[in-house]
Coordinates of C-alpha atoms in Angstrom, one line a residue:
M57 CA 47.1 25.7 -39.9
G58 CA 48.3 23.8 -43.3
S59 CA 52.2 24.3 -43.0
D60 CA 53.7 23.8 -39.7
G61 CA 54.7 27.2 -38.6
R62 CA 51.2 27.7 -38.8
Y63 CA 50.0 25.0 -37.0
E64 CA 52.5 25.3 -34.1
A65 CA 51.1 28.6 -33.6
Y66 CA 47.8 27.6 -33.2
E67 CA 48.2 24.3 -31.1
V68 CA 49.8 27.1 -28.4
D69 CA 46.9 29.5 -28.5
L70 CA 44.4 26.5 -28.3
W71 CA 46.7 25.0 -25.1
E72 CA 46.5 28.3 -24.0
R73 CA 42.8 28.8 -24.0
L74 CA 42.1 25.8 -22.6
A75 CA 44.6 26.3 -19.8
A76 CA 42.3 29.5 -19.1
L77 CA 39.7 27.2 -18.7
L78 CA 41.3 24.9 -15.8
P79 CA 39.7 26.2 -12.3
S80 CA 43.2 26.9 -10.7
I81 CA 46.6 28.5 -11.5
E82 CA 48.4 25.2 -10.6
D83 CA 46.3 23.2 -13.1
A84 CA 46.8 25.6 -15.9
D85 CA 50.5 25.8 -15.1
S86 CA 50.8 22.4 -15.1
F87 CA 49.2 21.8 -18.0
R88 CA 51.4 23.9 -19.8
D89 CA 54.1 22.1 -18.3
C90 CA 52.9 19.5 -20.1
R91 CA 52.8 20.9 -23.7
E92 CA 56.5 21.9 -23.0
S93 CA 58.1 18.9 -21.8
G94 CA 56.4 16.7 -24.8
Q95 CA 53.9 15.2 -22.8
Q96 CA 51.1 16.5 -24.2
E97 CA 49.0 13.3 -23.6
A98 CA 49.2 13.2 -19.8
G99 CA 48.0 17.3 -20.3
L100 CA 45.3 15.6 -22.3
W101 CA 43.8 13.7 -20.0
M102 CA 44.7 15.9 -17.0
L103 CA 42.7 18.4 -18.8
T104 CA 39.3 16.0 -19.1
Q105 CA 39.6 15.0 -15.6
R106 CA 40.0 18.6 -14.0
L107 CA 37.5 19.7 -16.6
I108 CA 35.1 17.0 -15.9
E109 CA 36.0 17.1 -11.3
H110 CA 34.9 21.2 -11.9
Q111 CA 32.0 20.9 -14.2
V112 CA 33.8 23.6 -16.1
P113 CA 31.0 24.6 -18.8
I114 CA 33.0 24.3 -22.5
S115 CA 31.4 25.1 -25.6
D116 CA 30.7 22.3 -28.9
R117 CA 34.2 24.2 -30.7
I118 CA 36.4 23.7 -27.7
R119 CA 35.3 20.3 -27.2
A120 CA 35.7 19.8 -30.9
E121 CA 38.8 21.1 -30.5
I122 CA 40.4 19.2 -27.6
E123 CA 38.5 16.1 -29.7
V124 CA 40.9 17.2 -32.9
L125 CA 44.3 17.4 -30.3
A126 CA 43.6 14.2 -28.3
E127 CA 43.5 12.9 -32.4
Q128 CA 46.5 14.3 -33.3
W129 CA 48.4 12.8 -30.0
G130 CA 47.1 9.4 -30.6
E131 CA 44.4 9.7 -27.6
R132 CA 41.7 10.5 -29.5
L133 CA 40.0 6.8 -28.4
A134 CA 41.1 7.1 -24.3
R135 CA 39.9 10.6 -23.7
H136 CA 37.3 10.7 -26.7
D137 CA 34.1 9.7 -23.6
E138 CA 35.7 12.1 -21.3
I139 CA 35.4 14.7 -24.2
T140 CA 31.8 14.0 -24.5
S141 CA 31.1 13.9 -21.1
C142 CA 31.9 17.9 -20.2
V143 CA 29.4 19.9 -19.7
R144 CA 28.3 21.7 -22.9
D145 CA 28.4 25.5 -22.2
S146 CA 24.6 26.2 -23.4
E147 CA 25.1 29.7 -23.4
N148 CA 27.1 29.3 -26.3
E149 CA 26.0 28.8 -30.0
E150 CA 28.5 27.2 -31.7
S151 CA 28.9 26.1 -35.3
I152 CA 31.3 23.4 -34.9
R153 CA 30.5 20.4 -33.3
L154 CA 31.8 16.1 -32.9
L155 CA 28.8 14.5 -34.1
P156 CA 27.0 12.0 -31.6
D157 CA 28.5 8.2 -31.1
D158 CA 25.3 7.4 -32.5
R159 CA 25.6 9.2 -35.8
S160 CA 29.6 8.4 -35.9
M161 CA 29.0 5.1 -37.0
P162 CA 32.1 3.5 -39.6
V163 CA 30.2 3.5 -43.1
D164 CA 31.1 2.7 -46.6
P165 CA 32.0 6.0 -48.1
A166 CA 29.1 5.0 -51.2
Q167 CA 26.5 5.3 -48.4
V168 CA 27.3 9.0 -47.5
G169 CA 27.5 9.7 -51.1
I170 CA 31.7 9.5 -51.3
A171 CA 33.1 7.8 -54.7
A172 CA 36.6 8.9 -54.2
P173 CA 39.4 6.1 -55.4
A174 CA 41.7 7.1 -52.7
L175 CA 39.3 5.9 -50.0
A176 CA 38.3 2.0 -52.0
G177 CA 38.3 -0.3 -48.9
L178 CA 37.7 1.7 -46.2
F179 CA 35.4 2.6 -43.9
V180 CA 34.4 6.4 -43.0
V181 CA 33.7 7.5 -39.5
P182 CA 31.5 11.5 -39.9
W183 CA 32.7 13.2 -37.0
I184 CA 32.8 16.5 -36.5
E185 CA 30.4 19.1 -38.4
C186 CA 29.7 22.4 -39.3
L187 CA 26.4 23.7 -38.9
Q188 CA 26.5 26.6 -40.7
C189 CA 27.9 25.3 -43.8
G190 CA 27.0 21.5 -43.6
R191 CA 30.7 20.5 -44.3
V192 CA 31.3 17.3 -42.3
L193 CA 34.9 16.3 -41.4
A194 CA 35.5 12.1 -41.0
R195 CA 38.4 9.8 -40.5
A196 CA 38.8 7.3 -43.2
H197 CA 40.4 4.2 -41.6
V198 CA 41.4 0.2 -43.3
Q199 CA 39.4 -2.5 -41.2
E200 CA 41.7 -5.3 -39.7
P201 CA 41.2 -8.7 -40.5
W202 CA 39.5 -9.6 -37.5
G203 CA 36.8 -6.6 -38.0
D204 CA 38.2 -3.8 -36.4
L205 CA 39.1 -0.6 -37.6
R206 CA 42.6 0.3 -37.4
Y207 CA 43.2 2.7 -34.3
L208 CA 45.1 6.1 -36.4
A209 CA 43.2 7.2 -39.7
A210 CA 44.7 6.5 -43.0
H211 CA 42.9 9.9 -44.0
Y212 CA 40.7 12.3 -43.1
V213 CA 37.7 13.8 -45.4
V214 CA 35.9 17.0 -45.5
W215 CA 32.4 16.8 -48.1
H216 CA 29.5 18.7 -47.7
H217 CA 26.9 16.3 -46.9
A218 CA 24.3 18.2 -48.6
G219 CA 24.3 15.1 -51.7
P220 CA 26.8 13.3 -54.1
G221 CA 28.9 15.4 -56.1
D222 CA 29.2 18.2 -53.9
E223 CA 32.6 19.5 -52.3
L224 CA 35.1 16.7 -51.3
Q225 CA 38.6 16.8 -50.2
I226 CA 41.2 14.0 -49.1
F227 CA 43.6 14.5 -45.9
D228 CA 46.2 12.1 -45.7
E229 CA 46.8 11.4 -41.8
P230 CA 49.5 13.7 -41.3
D231 CA 47.0 16.5 -42.7
L232 CA 44.7 16.3 -39.8
Q233 CA 45.3 19.9 -39.4
S234 CA 44.4 21.1 -42.7
A235 CA 41.4 19.1 -42.6
F236 CA 39.9 20.8 -39.2
E237 CA 41.1 24.5 -41.2
L238 CA 38.8 23.2 -43.8
L239 CA 35.7 22.6 -41.7
L240 CA 36.3 26.0 -39.6
A241 CA 36.5 28.0 -42.9
C242 CA 32.8 29.7 -42.8
S243 CA 32.8 29.9 -39.0

């Protein structure tokens, strides 16, 4: 996913996998049309609405992939509650999952054992974890003067939460897919 061509192929495959979850051929075609016409935001809205309306069970990995796709298209904040309220496929034990909201609170990087000059003055929000290897993908945000975090992440961070000194990689904002790919590497 690191190169544009690999990401494009991944995103096409992801949209197809997500379209296959939709309850009707018409919904799937409409969803595909949204991507092809450059209306990904509308497609993500339709996807989450249909998954919820029809109680379609989805795996934790699919939930994480939808959330990353929503982040990529600037829709994560708008779609997060819908994504997390989709019915969980309990038969499908996945290793990748969104962290519960109570574990996704903004923290100073030092509080989670991260010492990196690139993250000085930023807040890290743990986001997605791999249950197999212990890696966490987090968003790093600037805090606005009024106290809220800036809407878009400045960086994405992948680290092992086992303790300080473990593997740490920082990705600039455009490299979200590379960060997610690193998280998926062991699964």
